[in-house]
Short mmCIF file of C-alpha atoms in Angstrom, two decimals:
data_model
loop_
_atom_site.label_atom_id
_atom_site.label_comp_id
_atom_site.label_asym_id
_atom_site.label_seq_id
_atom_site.Cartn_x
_atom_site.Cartn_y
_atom_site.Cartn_z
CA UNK A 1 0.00 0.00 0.00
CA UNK A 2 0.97 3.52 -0.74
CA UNK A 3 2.73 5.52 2.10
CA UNK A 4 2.47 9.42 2.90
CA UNK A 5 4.93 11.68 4.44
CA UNK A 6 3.37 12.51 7.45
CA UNK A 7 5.78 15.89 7.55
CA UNK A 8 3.56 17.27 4.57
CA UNK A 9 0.54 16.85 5.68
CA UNK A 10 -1.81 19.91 6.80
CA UNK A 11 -1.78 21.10 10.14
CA UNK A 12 -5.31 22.13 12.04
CA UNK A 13 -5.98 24.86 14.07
CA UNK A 14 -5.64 23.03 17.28
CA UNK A 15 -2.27 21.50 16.19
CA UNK A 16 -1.24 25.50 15.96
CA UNK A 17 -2.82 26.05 19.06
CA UNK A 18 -0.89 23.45 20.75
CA UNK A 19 2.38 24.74 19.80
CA UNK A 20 1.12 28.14 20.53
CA UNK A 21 0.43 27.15 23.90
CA UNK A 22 3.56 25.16 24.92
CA UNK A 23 5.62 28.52 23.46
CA UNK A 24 3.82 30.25 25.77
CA UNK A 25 4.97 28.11 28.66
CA UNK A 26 7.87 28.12 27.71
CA UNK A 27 8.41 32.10 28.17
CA UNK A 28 7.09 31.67 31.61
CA UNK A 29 9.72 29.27 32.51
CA UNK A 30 12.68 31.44 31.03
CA UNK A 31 13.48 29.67 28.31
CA UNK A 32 12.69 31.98 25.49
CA UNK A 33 13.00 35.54 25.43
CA UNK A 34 9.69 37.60 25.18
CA UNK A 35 11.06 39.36 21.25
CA UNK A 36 11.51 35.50 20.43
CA UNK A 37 8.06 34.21 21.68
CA UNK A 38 6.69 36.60 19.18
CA UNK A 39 8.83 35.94 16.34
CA UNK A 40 7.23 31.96 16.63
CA UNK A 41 4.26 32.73 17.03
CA UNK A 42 4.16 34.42 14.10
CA UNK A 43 5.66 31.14 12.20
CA UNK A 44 3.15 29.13 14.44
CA UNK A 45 0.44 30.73 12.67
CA UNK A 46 1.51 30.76 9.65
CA UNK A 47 2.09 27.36 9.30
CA UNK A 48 0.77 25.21 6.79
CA UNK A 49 2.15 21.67 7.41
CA UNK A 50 3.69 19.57 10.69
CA UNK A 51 6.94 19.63 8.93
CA UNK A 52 6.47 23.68 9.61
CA UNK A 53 5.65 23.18 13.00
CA UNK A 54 7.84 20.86 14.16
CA UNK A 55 11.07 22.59 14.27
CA UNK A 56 9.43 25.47 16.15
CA UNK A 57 9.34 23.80 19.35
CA UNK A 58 12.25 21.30 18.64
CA UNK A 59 14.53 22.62 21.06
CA UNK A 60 11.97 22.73 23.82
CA UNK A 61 11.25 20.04 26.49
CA UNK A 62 8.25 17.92 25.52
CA UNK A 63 8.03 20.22 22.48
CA UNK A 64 7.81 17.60 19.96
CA UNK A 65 4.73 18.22 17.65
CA UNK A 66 3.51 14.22 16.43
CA UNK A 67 2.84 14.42 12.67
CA UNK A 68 -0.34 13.24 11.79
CA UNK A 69 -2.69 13.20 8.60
CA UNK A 70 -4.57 16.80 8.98
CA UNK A 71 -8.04 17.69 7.88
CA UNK A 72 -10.49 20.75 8.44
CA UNK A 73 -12.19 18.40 11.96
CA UNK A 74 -8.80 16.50 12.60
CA UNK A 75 -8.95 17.50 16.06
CA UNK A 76 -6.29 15.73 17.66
CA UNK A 77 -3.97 12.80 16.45
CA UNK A 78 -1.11 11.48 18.88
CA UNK A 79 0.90 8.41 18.64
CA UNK A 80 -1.67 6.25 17.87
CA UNK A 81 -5.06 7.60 18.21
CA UNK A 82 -6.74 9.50 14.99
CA UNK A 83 -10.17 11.64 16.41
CA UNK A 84 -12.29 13.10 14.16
CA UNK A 85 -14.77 15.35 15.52
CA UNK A 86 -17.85 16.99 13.86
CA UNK A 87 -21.70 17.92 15.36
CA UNK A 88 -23.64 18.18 13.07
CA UNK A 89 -20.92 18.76 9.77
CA UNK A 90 -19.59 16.52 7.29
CA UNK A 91 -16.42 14.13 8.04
CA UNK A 92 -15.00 13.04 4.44
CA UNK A 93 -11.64 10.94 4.24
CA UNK A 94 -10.91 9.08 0.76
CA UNK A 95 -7.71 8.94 -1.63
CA UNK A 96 -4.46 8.47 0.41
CA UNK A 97 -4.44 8.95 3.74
CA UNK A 98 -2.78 7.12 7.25
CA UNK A 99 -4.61 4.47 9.57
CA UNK A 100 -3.29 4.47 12.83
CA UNK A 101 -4.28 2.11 15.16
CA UNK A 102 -6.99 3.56 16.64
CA UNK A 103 -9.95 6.01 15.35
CA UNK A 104 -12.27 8.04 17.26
CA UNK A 105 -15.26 8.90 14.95
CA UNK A 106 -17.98 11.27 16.63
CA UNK A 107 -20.41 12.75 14.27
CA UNK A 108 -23.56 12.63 16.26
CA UNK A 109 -25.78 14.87 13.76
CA UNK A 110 -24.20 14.64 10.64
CA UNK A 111 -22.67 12.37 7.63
CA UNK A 112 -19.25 10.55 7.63
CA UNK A 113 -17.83 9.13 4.73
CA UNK A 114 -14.26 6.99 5.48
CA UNK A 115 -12.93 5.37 2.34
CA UNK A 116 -10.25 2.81 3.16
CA UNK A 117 -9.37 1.40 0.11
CA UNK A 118 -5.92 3.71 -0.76
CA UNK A 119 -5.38 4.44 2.31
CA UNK A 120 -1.68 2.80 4.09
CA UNK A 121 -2.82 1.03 7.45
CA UNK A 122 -0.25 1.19 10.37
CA UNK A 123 -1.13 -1.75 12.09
CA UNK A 124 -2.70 -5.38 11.42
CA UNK A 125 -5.28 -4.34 14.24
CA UNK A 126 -7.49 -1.66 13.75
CA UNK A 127 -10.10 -0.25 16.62
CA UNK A 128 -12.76 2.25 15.49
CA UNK A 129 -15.32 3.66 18.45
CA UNK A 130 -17.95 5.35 16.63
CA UNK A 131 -20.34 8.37 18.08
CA UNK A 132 -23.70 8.39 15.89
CA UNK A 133 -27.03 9.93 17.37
CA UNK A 134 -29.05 10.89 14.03
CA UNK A 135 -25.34 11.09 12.03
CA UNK A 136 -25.37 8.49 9.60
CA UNK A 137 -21.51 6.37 8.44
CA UNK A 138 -20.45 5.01 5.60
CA UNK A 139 -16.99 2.88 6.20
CA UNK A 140 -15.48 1.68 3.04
CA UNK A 141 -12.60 -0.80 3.10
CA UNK A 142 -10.92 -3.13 0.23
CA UNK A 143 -11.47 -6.83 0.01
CA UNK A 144 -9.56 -8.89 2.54
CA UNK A 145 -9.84 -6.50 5.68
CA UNK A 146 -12.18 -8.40 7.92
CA UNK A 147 -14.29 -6.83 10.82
CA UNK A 148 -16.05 -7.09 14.23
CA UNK A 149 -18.88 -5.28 15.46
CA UNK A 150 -19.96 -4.28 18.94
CA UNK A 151 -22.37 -1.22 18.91
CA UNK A 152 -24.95 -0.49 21.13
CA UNK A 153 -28.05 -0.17 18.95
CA UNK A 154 -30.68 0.53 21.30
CA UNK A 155 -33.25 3.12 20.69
CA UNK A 156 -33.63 2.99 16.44
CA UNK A 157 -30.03 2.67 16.05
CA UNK A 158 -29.70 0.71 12.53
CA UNK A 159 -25.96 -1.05 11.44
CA UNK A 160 -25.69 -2.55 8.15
CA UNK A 161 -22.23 -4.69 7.92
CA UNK A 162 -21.59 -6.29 4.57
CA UNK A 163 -17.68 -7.51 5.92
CA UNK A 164 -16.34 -10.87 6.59
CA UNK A 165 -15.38 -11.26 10.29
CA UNK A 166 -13.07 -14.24 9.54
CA UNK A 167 -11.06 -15.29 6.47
CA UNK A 168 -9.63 -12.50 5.62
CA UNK A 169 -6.22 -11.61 3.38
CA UNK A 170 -3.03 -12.40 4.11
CA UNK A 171 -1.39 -8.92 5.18
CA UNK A 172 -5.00 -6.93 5.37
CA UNK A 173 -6.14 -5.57 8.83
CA UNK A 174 -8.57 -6.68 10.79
CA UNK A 175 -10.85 -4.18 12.28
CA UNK A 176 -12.81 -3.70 15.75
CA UNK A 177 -15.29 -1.25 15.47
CA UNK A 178 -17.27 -0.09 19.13
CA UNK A 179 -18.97 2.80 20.33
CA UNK A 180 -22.66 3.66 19.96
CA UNK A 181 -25.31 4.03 17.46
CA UNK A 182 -28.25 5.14 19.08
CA UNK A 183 -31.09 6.28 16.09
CA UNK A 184 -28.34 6.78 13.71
CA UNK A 185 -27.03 4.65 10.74
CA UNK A 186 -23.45 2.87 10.20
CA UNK A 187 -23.16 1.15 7.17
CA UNK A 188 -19.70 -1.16 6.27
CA UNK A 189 -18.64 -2.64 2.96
CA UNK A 190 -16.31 -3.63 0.90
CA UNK A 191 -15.79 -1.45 -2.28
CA UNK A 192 -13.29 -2.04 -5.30
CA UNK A 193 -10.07 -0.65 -5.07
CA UNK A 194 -9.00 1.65 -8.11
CA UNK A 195 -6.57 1.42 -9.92
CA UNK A 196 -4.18 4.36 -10.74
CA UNK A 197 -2.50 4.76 -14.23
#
């Protein structure tokens, strides 16, 4: 499977605000003058990628920023833990993008789309804990990854999982999906992968 350089890949908001933050500590303690606070916080903000923000803290204690696969709701990712946040928006991941081992999916009011099949997986073992109230999820993975469900359904929630829980490919993840669907919809399937030219 393809493979991304995590050091190119967008930063959020809170990412910035993280550095931001830790800078700011860091004055406090004495370790960076106040004309030199300013001058990264300027480069804080204006930075696009992790592989701006990382060397802005590099020298700092702790101040290592993890690079992780950004997106407009990529709300935090660290080590290996991917959350994607919305409340009643849109959540849309497709083309190539990282797997860690664990995803936290909460999109109580609105529509997720998460399209697996060019996407590089980090780990054989996958755990997704899903958030749905009247959202609705659509979980699209290649042909070999197999899958186990354990929602809670109660009160009109409605799962739909098309996977194979056993017998899957040799080298393909296998993936745990938990969390609650309670009146919304999650729907999981296989879909063909494309083929680039």
């Amino acid at each position: 499977m393809s493979s991304i350089d995590p050091h190119s890949m967008r930063a959020a908001d809170s990412d910035r605000d993280q550095v931001a933050e830790r800078l700011r500590e860091a004055a406090a303690e004495g370790r960076i003058a106040l004309d030199e606070l300013d001058e990264r916080l300027e480069r804080t903000y204006q930075a696009r990628t992790y592989g701006d923000l990382i060397p802005i803290t590099a020298d700092l204690p702790d101040g290592q920023v993890a690079p992780a696969a950004g997106a407009a709701h990529l709300a935090r990712q660290g080590g290996e833990v991917l959350e994607l946040r919305e409340k009643m928006g849109n959540i849309i991941r497709r083309g190539q993008w990282v797997v860690p081992h664990k995803i936290v999916l909460s999109n109580p009011g609105g529509a997720t789309r998460l399209d697996f099949r060019e996407a590089s997986f980090q780990s054989s073992q996958v755990e997704i804990e899903v958030t749905l109230s009247w959202g609705s999820a659509d979980l699209i993975f290649p042909p070999g990854v197999t899958a186990q469900l354990d929602l809670d359904t109660s009160w009109m929630g409605h799962v739909v999982n098309k996977l194979d829980e056993v017998g899957g490919a040799d080298g393909m993840p296998h993936v745990r999906i938990t969390g609650e669907c309670k009146g919304g919809y999650l729907r999981t399937r296989y879909g063909r992968v494309r083929r680039r030219k």
